[in-house]
Structures are given as C-alpha cells and as structure tokens.
Amino acid sequence: MNRRGDGYNKRRPWNLGVVAIGLVFLIVSSCSKQALYAPPDLFYYFASYKVGKSPTTVTTTDVNQDGLTDLLTTNIGSNTLSILLGNGDGTFREQVQLNVCKEPRSLALGLFNRDAYPDVALACSGGDEVSVLLGRVDGKFEEGPRYPVHRTPIAIASADLNGDHAPDLVVALRNDKIKVFLGTGTGDFTPGAQYEYGDTPTSIALADLNGDGMIDLAVTNGGPMSNAVSIWAGNGDGTFRLPTDYRTDKRPLGVSFADFNNDRIHDLLVINGEKDSFTTFLGNGNGTFQPGHDSGADAGPNFGLARDFNGDHRIDVAIVNLQSSDLSILFGRGDGTFEYPPRNYGTKPGPFALATFRVTTKEEEEPGLVTADNGNGSVSIFLHRGLKAAPAHAADRQ
C-alpha cells in the first residue's frame, strides 16, 4: 500500500507537468491561429479591353472633358498611344489607337497650351526624343513639337518648376542624365538644365517636399552602383540643387508620394525590382526622410501606388507583380508599415503598370483599379466590391 502510494506520488507531479505544458501549447497555438491576419477582399476582376502591343503605362484622365474617366496607354511594342473613353460605370469604349513616336515608354499629362483639354508628353525611348501631343475637343490628339534628347528617355514628369504657371517637363535618360524642358504655355518647350548623376535612372516624380513653394524632384536609380532614391531640392527657376541619396532595396524601379502616417508630410513609396520588396520612407517635412522600411510584395514587383482602399483613413499600397502576374493590395497600419500577407488578385500576363480611378453609380462612388497588361496587349479593370456597376458588354471583354 505504502509502495503504491509512494510510487503514485512520485509520478503525479511529472504527469501534471505534461498536462500543463500541453495546455500552454494549445493556448499558444490557438492564439497564434487567431492572430493570423486575413486581408479584406475588396476588389474583383471586372473586364479587360484590348490596347496596343506591350503597354508600359496606363494613365487616367478626362480627355474630352465630359466628366468621366478615360484611359491612355503607351504601347512600346506598336509605337502607339491607345485612348479608351469611359462610360463612367467602369466600362470603356473600344480603343482609338494613334501612331506616335518610336517606343513610347512613359507619359506625362499637362495643360501645355492652356486650353481645357489635357495634353501629353511622351518619353520615346526608341527615338531618343520627347514628343508632345496636344489634346482636342473630340478626345483625340494632334501632333505637337518633338525634342531630341541623348539618350534613351525612360521616364517623364510634368509640373511648374519656375512659377510662370506653364507646365514644365523633367525627363530621365538611361545614360545617367536628367533633362529639364521649360514650358512656354503655348505647347512649346525650351531646353533647360541637364544633370548627370546616379546610375541608370528608372523613374521620376515631382512635388514640393520641403514646403517652400518650389517643386522638388525624386529619382530612382536602378543600377547596381546606386540602388537609391535621390532627392533634388528645387530652386524655383527650373534648376535643382545637388541631391541627397537614400538607400533602397535592390534595383528600385518606381517612386511616388503618399502620406503613410497622416502627418500631412510627403512620404516616399519605392518599388524594388529585385528581392520582391518595396520601401517606404517617412518624410520629416523639410525635404529629408527617415531611413527606409522594407516590406514584402509578390514576385517581380514593377509598379505601385498608394491610396486608402478600405476607408480606415490609413494609406494602403497596390502593386503589380510581373513574374507572378498578379495585383497585391497591402493594408497600411498608419506608420509606414503594412499588414501581411497581402490580398492578391490574378491578372492577365505581365502586369506592368497600374492606376486608380473613381467609378460613380447612382448610389455611391468607389475606387477602381486598372492594370496595363504588357504580356497581353490589354488593360484590365478591377472594381470595388461595394460598387454595383453595370456588366461590361460581351464585345468589350477580351
């Protein structure tokens, strides 16, 4: 009896310990499962529309001033510009395709001749030139002036750099140069300053980053010797001061602006072509930025934009991924970081660029997304699940 009791008492603490450990494991396991983030499913594929061969950009504007969103694509494989007039409900009319310059790679919009119709400036990478197209009342464009550059213009942006109320142009050239063209307000431009800096610029963006009322410049340098975003402070006369570099992840391809932490200061979003990542830089308000924070995307991110997609007043990020052929939505935490995993949506082959637009019905207004499908010669529309849009016509679906 005593031996049985002694033996039983010796084993009992060990058994209780096993039970306790098991309970802790179950609790931790249960909490871990509950803590897994499930991103909201806000968008759905709606329709695709044919454009020219190998589109590299998609831009939203109102080309005919009817109050509805239209689409423009640069088609590097067919040397064309596609115009798709919108119906206001997420559907678009069949493209009008214009022959333009050789290998149009990038596009900038502006009112270059000060009428009501948007004009276009094209970075023509195959023709080593900038080509200007002037908007018309019918939603088409007429050929404007052309300006040679040396060499291989890869990106272009427009803003008023010198305060004369006429849009100017900044062009990134593949041979490590940045070229400025000053607008006259008549649709013509005069050559301005040129800078040689960095390593293989891949994208540019313009904004007043330090609050002095003068436009500043951000440039991503995608070459192996740099892997940085360069910030050039503007002088207000069409020239820039020597830049400050901020290290990114490998091969940065695109830069844009957002306010990730709701402090009303410009932050940076940089898309990295290697290591499947993007980098956010929080701004200090004086044109400088805090060290970057890297976040994961899907395979081969190529282009991104920042918007509040779920209405929580925190900026989210949408990214198109070339290698995985999908669209990733990452939801912001309000501090420049993001919930993980993202919500991914399959796209047509080779999504290369992305834009957002507003779709209006009788009941509500919701954001839509459009991708430029480089491998499919199309654009694809993704609508918000809160939106009740009319179905696309069968002839419009590709």
CSV table of C-alpha atoms in Angstrom, one decimal:
chain,number,residue,atom,x,y,z
A,1,MET,CA,0.0,0.0,0.0
A,2,ASN,CA,2.8,2.4,1.0
A,3,ARG,CA,4.9,1.5,-2.0
A,4,ARG,CA,1.9,2.0,-4.3
A,5,GLY,CA,1.3,5.4,-2.7
A,6,ASP,CA,5.0,6.4,-2.9
A,7,GLY,CA,5.2,5.4,-6.5
A,8,TYR,CA,2.0,7.2,-7.4
A,9,ASN,CA,3.0,10.4,-5.6
A,10,LYS,CA,6.4,10.4,-7.4
A,11,ARG,CA,4.8,10.1,-10.9
A,12,ARG,CA,2.0,12.6,-10.2
A,13,PRO,CA,4.0,15.8,-10.5
A,14,TRP,CA,5.5,14.7,-13.8
A,15,ASN,CA,2.0,13.9,-15.2
A,16,LEU,CA,0.7,17.3,-14.1
A,17,GLY,CA,3.7,19.0,-15.7
A,18,VAL,CA,3.0,17.3,-19.0
A,19,VAL,CA,-0.7,18.3,-18.8
A,20,ALA,CA,0.3,21.9,-18.0
A,21,ILE,CA,2.8,22.1,-20.9
A,22,GLY,CA,0.1,20.7,-23.2
A,23,LEU,CA,-2.4,23.3,-22.1
A,24,VAL,CA,0.1,26.1,-22.7
A,25,PHE,CA,0.9,24.7,-26.2
A,26,LEU,CA,-2.8,24.5,-27.0
A,27,ILE,CA,-3.4,28.1,-25.8
A,28,VAL,CA,-0.4,29.5,-27.6
A,29,SER,CA,-1.3,27.5,-30.8
A,30,SER,CA,-4.9,28.8,-30.5
A,31,CYS,CA,-3.8,32.4,-30.0
A,32,SER,CA,-1.3,32.1,-32.9
A,33,LYS,CA,-4.1,30.9,-35.2
A,34,GLN,CA,-6.4,33.7,-34.1
A,35,ALA,CA,-3.6,36.3,-34.6
A,36,LEU,CA,-3.1,35.4,-38.3
A,37,TYR,CA,-4.1,38.4,-40.4
A,38,ALA,CA,-6.8,37.9,-43.1
A,39,PRO,CA,-6.7,40.8,-45.6
A,40,PRO,CA,-10.1,42.0,-46.7
A,41,ASP,CA,-11.3,41.0,-50.2
A,42,LEU,CA,-12.2,44.4,-51.6
A,43,PHE,CA,-11.8,44.1,-55.4
A,44,TYR,CA,-12.9,41.8,-58.1
A,45,TYR,CA,-11.9,41.4,-61.8
A,46,PHE,CA,-14.5,43.1,-64.0
A,47,ALA,CA,-13.4,43.3,-67.6
A,48,SER,CA,-10.4,43.7,-70.0
A,49,TYR,CA,-10.0,45.8,-73.1
A,50,LYS,CA,-7.5,45.5,-75.9
A,51,VAL,CA,-4.9,48.2,-76.4
A,52,GLY,CA,-1.7,48.3,-78.5
A,53,LYS,CA,1.2,45.9,-78.2
A,54,SER,CA,3.2,45.7,-74.9
A,55,PRO,CA,1.7,48.6,-72.9
A,56,THR,CA,4.1,50.1,-70.4
A,57,THR,CA,1.9,52.8,-68.7
A,58,VAL,CA,-1.8,53.4,-68.1
A,59,THR,CA,-2.9,56.9,-67.1
A,60,THR,CA,-6.4,58.1,-66.1
A,61,THR,CA,-7.7,61.5,-67.2
A,62,ASP,CA,-10.7,63.1,-68.8
A,63,VAL,CA,-9.5,63.7,-72.4
A,64,ASN,CA,-12.9,65.0,-73.7
A,65,GLN,CA,-14.0,66.9,-70.6
A,66,ASP,CA,-17.3,65.1,-70.3
A,67,GLY,CA,-16.8,64.4,-66.5
A,68,LEU,CA,-16.0,60.7,-67.0
A,69,THR,CA,-12.7,58.9,-66.5
A,70,ASP,CA,-10.8,57.9,-69.7
A,71,LEU,CA,-7.7,55.8,-70.1
A,72,LEU,CA,-4.4,56.3,-72.0
A,73,THR,CA,-1.8,53.7,-72.6
A,74,THR,CA,1.7,53.9,-74.1
A,75,ASN,CA,2.3,50.9,-76.2
A,76,ILE,CA,6.0,50.3,-76.6
A,77,GLY,CA,5.7,47.3,-78.9
A,78,SER,CA,3.4,49.0,-81.6
A,79,ASN,CA,4.7,52.6,-81.3
A,80,THR,CA,1.2,53.8,-80.4
A,81,LEU,CA,-0.9,55.6,-77.9
A,82,SER,CA,-4.3,54.0,-77.0
A,83,ILE,CA,-7.3,56.1,-75.9
A,84,LEU,CA,-10.3,54.5,-74.2
A,85,LEU,CA,-13.2,56.8,-73.5
A,86,GLY,CA,-15.0,55.9,-70.3
A,87,ASN,CA,-18.7,55.4,-69.7
A,88,GLY,CA,-18.5,56.3,-66.0
A,89,ASP,CA,-19.5,52.9,-64.7
A,90,GLY,CA,-16.2,51.0,-65.0
A,91,THR,CA,-16.8,50.2,-68.7
A,92,PHE,CA,-14.9,51.8,-71.6
A,93,ARG,CA,-15.4,52.1,-75.3
A,94,GLU,CA,-13.2,50.4,-77.9
A,95,GLN,CA,-9.7,51.9,-78.1
A,96,VAL,CA,-8.7,54.6,-80.6
A,97,GLN,CA,-5.0,53.9,-81.4
A,98,LEU,CA,-2.7,56.7,-82.6
A,99,ASN,CA,0.6,56.2,-84.2
A,100,VAL,CA,3.1,58.3,-82.3
A,101,CYS,CA,6.9,58.1,-81.8
A,102,LYS,CA,9.2,55.1,-81.7
A,103,GLU,CA,8.9,53.0,-78.5
A,104,PRO,CA,6.8,55.4,-76.2
A,105,ARG,CA,7.9,54.3,-72.8
A,106,SER,CA,6.4,56.9,-70.4
A,107,LEU,CA,3.8,59.6,-70.4
A,108,ALA,CA,3.2,62.9,-68.6
A,109,LEU,CA,0.0,64.9,-68.7
A,110,GLY,CA,-0.4,68.7,-68.5
A,111,LEU,CA,-2.3,71.7,-70.0
A,112,PHE,CA,0.7,72.6,-72.1
A,113,ASN,CA,-1.1,75.2,-74.3
A,114,ARG,CA,-3.5,76.4,-71.6
A,115,ASP,CA,-6.8,75.2,-73.2
A,116,ALA,CA,-9.2,72.9,-71.4
A,117,TYR,CA,-8.0,69.7,-72.9
A,118,PRO,CA,-5.2,67.6,-71.4
A,119,ASP,CA,-2.0,67.4,-73.5
A,120,VAL,CA,0.5,64.6,-73.4
A,121,ALA,CA,4.3,64.4,-73.4
A,122,LEU,CA,5.9,61.1,-74.3
A,123,ALA,CA,9.3,59.7,-73.5
A,124,CYS,CA,10.2,57.9,-76.7
A,125,SER,CA,12.9,55.5,-75.7
A,126,GLY,CA,13.5,54.1,-79.2
A,127,GLY,CA,13.6,57.5,-80.9
A,128,ASP,CA,15.7,59.4,-78.3
A,129,GLU,CA,13.2,62.2,-78.2
A,130,VAL,CA,10.3,63.8,-76.3
A,131,SER,CA,7.1,64.0,-78.3
A,132,VAL,CA,4.3,66.4,-77.4
A,133,LEU,CA,0.6,65.7,-78.3
A,134,LEU,CA,-2.0,68.4,-77.9
A,135,GLY,CA,-5.5,67.5,-76.8
A,136,ARG,CA,-8.6,68.2,-78.9
A,137,VAL,CA,-12.3,68.6,-78.2
A,138,ASP,CA,-13.1,65.2,-79.6
A,139,GLY,CA,-10.9,63.3,-77.1
A,140,LYS,CA,-8.1,62.7,-79.7
A,141,PHE,CA,-4.7,64.4,-80.0
A,142,GLU,CA,-2.8,66.3,-82.7
A,143,GLU,CA,0.9,66.1,-83.2
A,144,GLY,CA,2.9,68.8,-81.5
A,145,PRO,CA,6.7,69.6,-81.3
A,146,ARG,CA,9.4,67.0,-80.8
A,147,TYR,CA,12.6,67.5,-78.9
A,148,PRO,CA,15.8,65.3,-79.2
A,149,VAL,CA,17.5,64.0,-76.1
A,150,HIS,CA,20.6,62.0,-75.6
A,151,ARG,CA,19.8,59.2,-74.9
A,152,THR,CA,17.0,56.7,-74.3
A,153,PRO,CA,14.4,58.6,-72.3
A,154,ILE,CA,12.9,56.2,-69.8
A,155,ALA,CA,10.6,58.4,-67.6
A,156,ILE,CA,9.0,61.8,-67.8
A,157,ALA,CA,7.0,64.0,-65.4
A,158,SER,CA,5.4,67.5,-65.5
A,159,ALA,CA,5.0,70.4,-63.1
A,160,ASP,CA,5.5,74.1,-63.0
A,161,LEU,CA,9.2,74.3,-62.0
A,162,ASN,CA,9.7,78.1,-62.3
A,163,GLY,CA,6.5,79.6,-61.2
A,164,ASP,CA,5.3,81.0,-64.5
A,165,HIS,CA,2.1,79.0,-64.5
A,166,ALA,CA,3.2,77.0,-67.5
A,167,PRO,CA,3.9,73.2,-67.0
A,168,ASP,CA,7.5,72.2,-67.5
A,169,LEU,CA,9.0,68.7,-68.1
A,170,VAL,CA,11.7,66.6,-66.5
A,171,VAL,CA,13.0,63.6,-68.4
A,172,ALA,CA,15.2,60.8,-67.0
A,173,LEU,CA,17.6,59.4,-69.6
A,174,ARG,CA,19.1,55.9,-69.4
A,175,ASN,CA,22.7,57.2,-69.6
A,176,ASP,CA,22.6,58.7,-66.1
A,177,LYS,CA,21.2,62.1,-67.0
A,178,ILE,CA,18.2,64.2,-66.1
A,179,LYS,CA,17.0,66.8,-68.6
A,180,VAL,CA,14.7,69.8,-68.0
A,181,PHE,CA,12.4,71.4,-70.6
A,182,LEU,CA,10.7,74.7,-69.7
A,183,GLY,CA,7.2,75.3,-71.0
A,184,THR,CA,6.1,78.5,-72.7
A,185,GLY,CA,2.4,78.0,-72.2
A,186,THR,CA,1.8,77.6,-76.0
A,187,GLY,CA,2.5,73.9,-76.3
A,188,ASP,CA,6.2,74.5,-77.0
A,189,PHE,CA,9.2,74.0,-74.7
A,190,THR,CA,12.7,75.4,-74.4
A,191,PRO,CA,15.7,73.2,-73.3
A,192,GLY,CA,16.7,73.8,-69.7
A,193,ALA,CA,19.3,72.4,-67.3
A,194,GLN,CA,20.8,69.0,-67.7
A,195,TYR,CA,22.3,67.0,-64.9
A,196,GLU,CA,24.5,63.8,-64.9
A,197,TYR,CA,24.2,61.9,-61.7
A,198,GLY,CA,23.4,58.5,-60.3
A,199,ASP,CA,23.3,55.1,-62.0
A,200,THR,CA,20.6,54.2,-64.6
A,201,PRO,CA,17.6,56.3,-63.5
A,202,THR,CA,14.3,54.4,-63.8
A,203,SER,CA,11.6,56.8,-62.6
A,204,ILE,CA,10.9,60.3,-61.5
A,205,ALA,CA,8.3,62.2,-59.5
A,206,LEU,CA,7.7,65.9,-58.8
A,207,ALA,CA,6.3,67.6,-55.7
A,208,ASP,CA,7.1,70.3,-53.1
A,209,LEU,CA,8.8,68.1,-50.5
A,210,ASN,CA,10.1,70.8,-48.1
A,211,GLY,CA,7.1,73.3,-48.1
A,212,ASP,CA,9.0,76.2,-49.6
A,213,GLY,CA,6.5,76.5,-52.6
A,214,MET,CA,9.1,75.2,-55.1
A,215,ILE,CA,8.9,71.9,-56.9
A,216,ASP,CA,11.4,69.2,-55.9
A,217,LEU,CA,12.4,66.1,-57.7
A,218,ALA,CA,12.7,62.4,-56.7
A,219,VAL,CA,14.6,60.0,-58.9
A,220,THR,CA,15.1,56.2,-58.5
A,221,ASN,CA,18.5,54.9,-59.6
A,222,GLY,CA,18.2,51.2,-60.5
A,223,GLY,CA,21.8,50.5,-61.5
A,224,PRO,CA,24.0,48.2,-59.3
A,225,MET,CA,26.3,51.1,-58.3
A,226,SER,CA,23.5,53.1,-56.7
A,227,ASN,CA,20.3,51.3,-55.6
A,228,ALA,CA,19.0,54.6,-54.1
A,229,VAL,CA,16.3,57.2,-54.5
A,230,SER,CA,17.8,60.7,-55.0
A,231,ILE,CA,16.0,63.8,-53.7
A,232,TRP,CA,16.8,67.0,-55.6
A,233,ALA,CA,15.6,70.3,-54.0
A,234,GLY,CA,14.2,72.8,-56.5
A,235,ASN,CA,15.5,76.4,-56.7
A,236,GLY,CA,12.2,77.7,-58.2
A,237,ASP,CA,13.7,78.6,-61.5
A,238,GLY,CA,13.8,75.2,-63.3
A,239,THR,CA,17.1,74.1,-61.7
A,240,PHE,CA,17.9,71.8,-58.8
A,241,ARG,CA,20.5,71.5,-56.1
A,242,LEU,CA,22.8,68.5,-55.8
A,243,PRO,CA,20.7,65.6,-54.5
A,244,THR,CA,20.7,63.6,-51.3
A,245,ASP,CA,20.6,59.8,-51.7
A,246,TYR,CA,18.5,57.3,-49.6
A,247,ARG,CA,19.4,53.7,-49.9
A,248,THR,CA,16.6,51.3,-51.1
A,249,ASP,CA,16.5,47.6,-51.7
A,250,LYS,CA,17.9,46.3,-55.0
A,251,ARG,CA,17.0,47.8,-58.4
A,252,PRO,CA,14.4,50.4,-57.5
A,253,LEU,CA,12.0,50.9,-60.4
A,254,GLY,CA,9.4,53.4,-59.3
A,255,VAL,CA,8.9,56.3,-56.9
A,256,SER,CA,5.7,58.1,-55.9
A,257,PHE,CA,4.4,60.1,-52.9
A,258,ALA,CA,1.9,59.4,-50.1
A,259,ASP,CA,1.2,60.3,-46.5
A,260,PHE,CA,1.5,57.0,-44.7
A,261,ASN,CA,1.4,58.3,-41.1
A,262,ASN,CA,-1.2,61.1,-41.5
A,263,ASP,CA,1.1,63.9,-40.5
A,264,ARG,CA,0.4,65.9,-43.8
A,265,ILE,CA,4.0,65.4,-44.9
A,266,HIS,CA,5.1,63.8,-48.1
A,267,ASP,CA,6.4,60.2,-47.7
A,268,LEU,CA,8.0,58.1,-50.4
A,269,LEU,CA,6.9,54.8,-51.9
A,270,VAL,CA,9.7,53.0,-53.8
A,271,ILE,CA,9.1,49.7,-55.7
A,272,ASN,CA,12.2,47.4,-55.9
A,273,GLY,CA,12.6,45.1,-58.9
A,274,GLU,CA,14.7,42.6,-57.1
A,275,LYS,CA,14.2,40.8,-53.8
A,276,ASP,CA,10.4,41.2,-54.3
A,277,SER,CA,10.1,44.2,-52.0
A,278,PHE,CA,9.1,47.8,-51.7
A,279,THR,CA,10.5,50.5,-49.4
A,280,THR,CA,8.7,53.3,-47.6
A,281,PHE,CA,10.4,56.5,-46.4
A,282,LEU,CA,8.7,58.7,-43.9
A,283,GLY,CA,9.2,62.4,-44.5
A,284,ASN,CA,10.5,64.9,-42.0
A,285,GLY,CA,8.7,67.9,-43.6
A,286,ASN,CA,11.9,69.7,-44.7
A,287,GLY,CA,12.7,67.6,-47.8
A,288,THR,CA,14.6,64.9,-45.8
A,289,PHE,CA,13.5,61.4,-45.0
A,290,GLN,CA,13.9,58.8,-42.3
A,291,PRO,CA,15.7,55.5,-43.1
A,292,GLY,CA,13.6,53.3,-45.3
A,293,HIS,CA,11.5,50.4,-44.2
A,294,ASP,CA,11.3,47.3,-46.5
A,295,SER,CA,8.1,45.3,-46.9
A,296,GLY,CA,7.4,42.2,-49.0
A,297,ALA,CA,5.5,42.0,-52.2
A,298,ASP,CA,4.8,39.2,-54.6
A,299,ALA,CA,7.2,38.0,-57.4
A,300,GLY,CA,8.7,40.8,-59.5
A,301,PRO,CA,7.0,44.0,-58.3
A,302,ASN,CA,7.1,46.6,-61.1
A,303,PHE,CA,4.8,49.5,-60.2
A,304,GLY,CA,2.9,50.6,-57.2
A,305,LEU,CA,0.6,53.3,-55.9
A,306,ALA,CA,-0.7,54.4,-52.5
A,307,ARG,CA,-4.4,55.0,-51.6
A,308,ASP,CA,-6.8,54.3,-48.8
A,309,PHE,CA,-8.7,51.4,-50.2
A,310,ASN,CA,-10.6,50.2,-47.1
A,311,GLY,CA,-11.8,53.5,-45.7
A,312,ASP,CA,-9.9,53.4,-42.4
A,313,HIS,CA,-8.0,56.6,-43.1
A,314,ARG,CA,-4.7,54.7,-43.4
A,315,ILE,CA,-2.9,54.6,-46.7
A,316,ASP,CA,-2.6,51.2,-48.4
A,317,VAL,CA,-0.4,50.1,-51.3
A,318,ALA,CA,-1.4,48.4,-54.5
A,319,ILE,CA,1.4,46.7,-56.5
A,320,VAL,CA,1.5,44.9,-59.9
A,321,ASN,CA,3.9,41.9,-60.0
A,322,LEU,CA,5.4,40.9,-63.3
A,323,GLN,CA,6.7,37.5,-62.5
A,324,SER,CA,3.7,36.2,-60.6
A,325,SER,CA,1.1,38.0,-62.8
A,326,ASP,CA,-0.9,39.4,-60.0
A,327,LEU,CA,-2.0,42.5,-58.2
A,328,SER,CA,-1.2,42.8,-54.5
A,329,ILE,CA,-3.0,45.0,-52.0
A,330,LEU,CA,-1.2,45.6,-48.7
A,331,PHE,CA,-3.2,47.4,-46.0
A,332,GLY,CA,-1.4,50.1,-44.0
A,333,ARG,CA,-1.0,50.3,-40.2
A,334,GLY,CA,-0.7,54.1,-40.3
A,335,ASP,CA,3.0,54.2,-39.6
A,336,GLY,CA,4.6,53.3,-42.9
A,337,THR,CA,4.3,49.5,-42.3
A,338,PHE,CA,1.7,47.1,-43.6
A,339,GLU,CA,-0.3,44.1,-42.6
A,340,TYR,CA,0.9,40.8,-44.0
A,341,PRO,CA,0.0,38.8,-46.1
A,342,PRO,CA,-1.3,40.9,-48.9
A,343,ARG,CA,-4.6,40.3,-50.8
A,344,ASN,CA,-3.5,39.0,-54.2
A,345,TYR,CA,-5.6,39.1,-57.4
A,346,GLY,CA,-4.7,37.3,-60.6
A,347,THR,CA,-4.2,39.4,-63.7
A,348,LYS,CA,-3.5,39.0,-67.4
A,349,PRO,CA,0.1,38.1,-68.2
A,350,GLY,CA,2.8,40.7,-67.4
A,351,PRO,CA,1.0,43.4,-65.4
A,352,PHE,CA,3.4,46.4,-65.9
A,353,ALA,CA,1.7,49.5,-64.6
A,354,LEU,CA,-1.3,50.5,-62.5
A,355,ALA,CA,-3.7,53.4,-62.0
A,356,THR,CA,-6.7,54.2,-59.8
A,357,PHE,CA,-9.9,56.0,-60.8
A,358,ARG,CA,-13.3,56.8,-59.4
A,359,VAL,CA,-16.4,54.9,-60.6
A,360,THR,CA,-19.8,56.5,-59.9
A,361,THR,CA,-23.2,54.9,-59.8
A,362,LYS,CA,-26.5,56.3,-58.7
A,363,GLU,CA,-25.9,55.0,-55.2
A,364,GLU,CA,-22.2,55.5,-54.4
A,365,GLU,CA,-18.7,56.3,-55.6
A,366,GLU,CA,-15.9,53.7,-55.2
A,367,PRO,CA,-12.3,53.3,-56.3
A,368,GLY,CA,-11.5,51.2,-59.3
A,369,LEU,CA,-8.1,49.9,-60.4
A,370,VAL,CA,-6.8,49.4,-63.9
A,371,THR,CA,-3.6,47.4,-64.9
A,372,ALA,CA,-1.6,47.7,-68.1
A,373,ASP,CA,-1.0,44.1,-69.2
A,374,ASN,CA,2.3,44.2,-71.0
A,375,GLY,CA,2.2,40.5,-71.9
A,376,ASN,CA,-1.4,40.6,-73.2
A,377,GLY,CA,-1.8,43.9,-75.0
A,378,SER,CA,-4.7,44.9,-72.8
A,379,VAL,CA,-5.9,46.9,-69.8
A,380,SER,CA,-7.9,45.1,-67.0
A,381,ILE,CA,-10.4,46.7,-64.7
A,382,PHE,CA,-10.8,45.7,-61.1
A,383,LEU,CA,-13.9,47.2,-59.3
A,384,HIS,CA,-14.5,47.6,-55.6
A,385,ARG,CA,-16.9,45.0,-54.1
A,386,GLY,CA,-19.1,47.8,-52.7
A,387,LEU,CA,-19.8,49.0,-56.2
A,388,LYS,CA,-22.8,47.9,-58.2
A,389,ALA,CA,-21.6,48.5,-61.8
A,390,ALA,CA,-23.4,47.5,-65.0
A,391,PRO,CA,-21.8,44.4,-66.6
A,392,ALA,CA,-19.5,45.1,-69.5
A,393,HIS,CA,-20.7,44.3,-73.0
A,394,ALA,CA,-19.6,40.9,-74.2
A,395,ALA,CA,-17.7,42.6,-77.1
A,396,ASP,CA,-15.6,44.6,-74.5
A,397,ARG,CA,-14.4,41.5,-72.7
A,398,GLN,CA,-11.2,40.1,-74.0
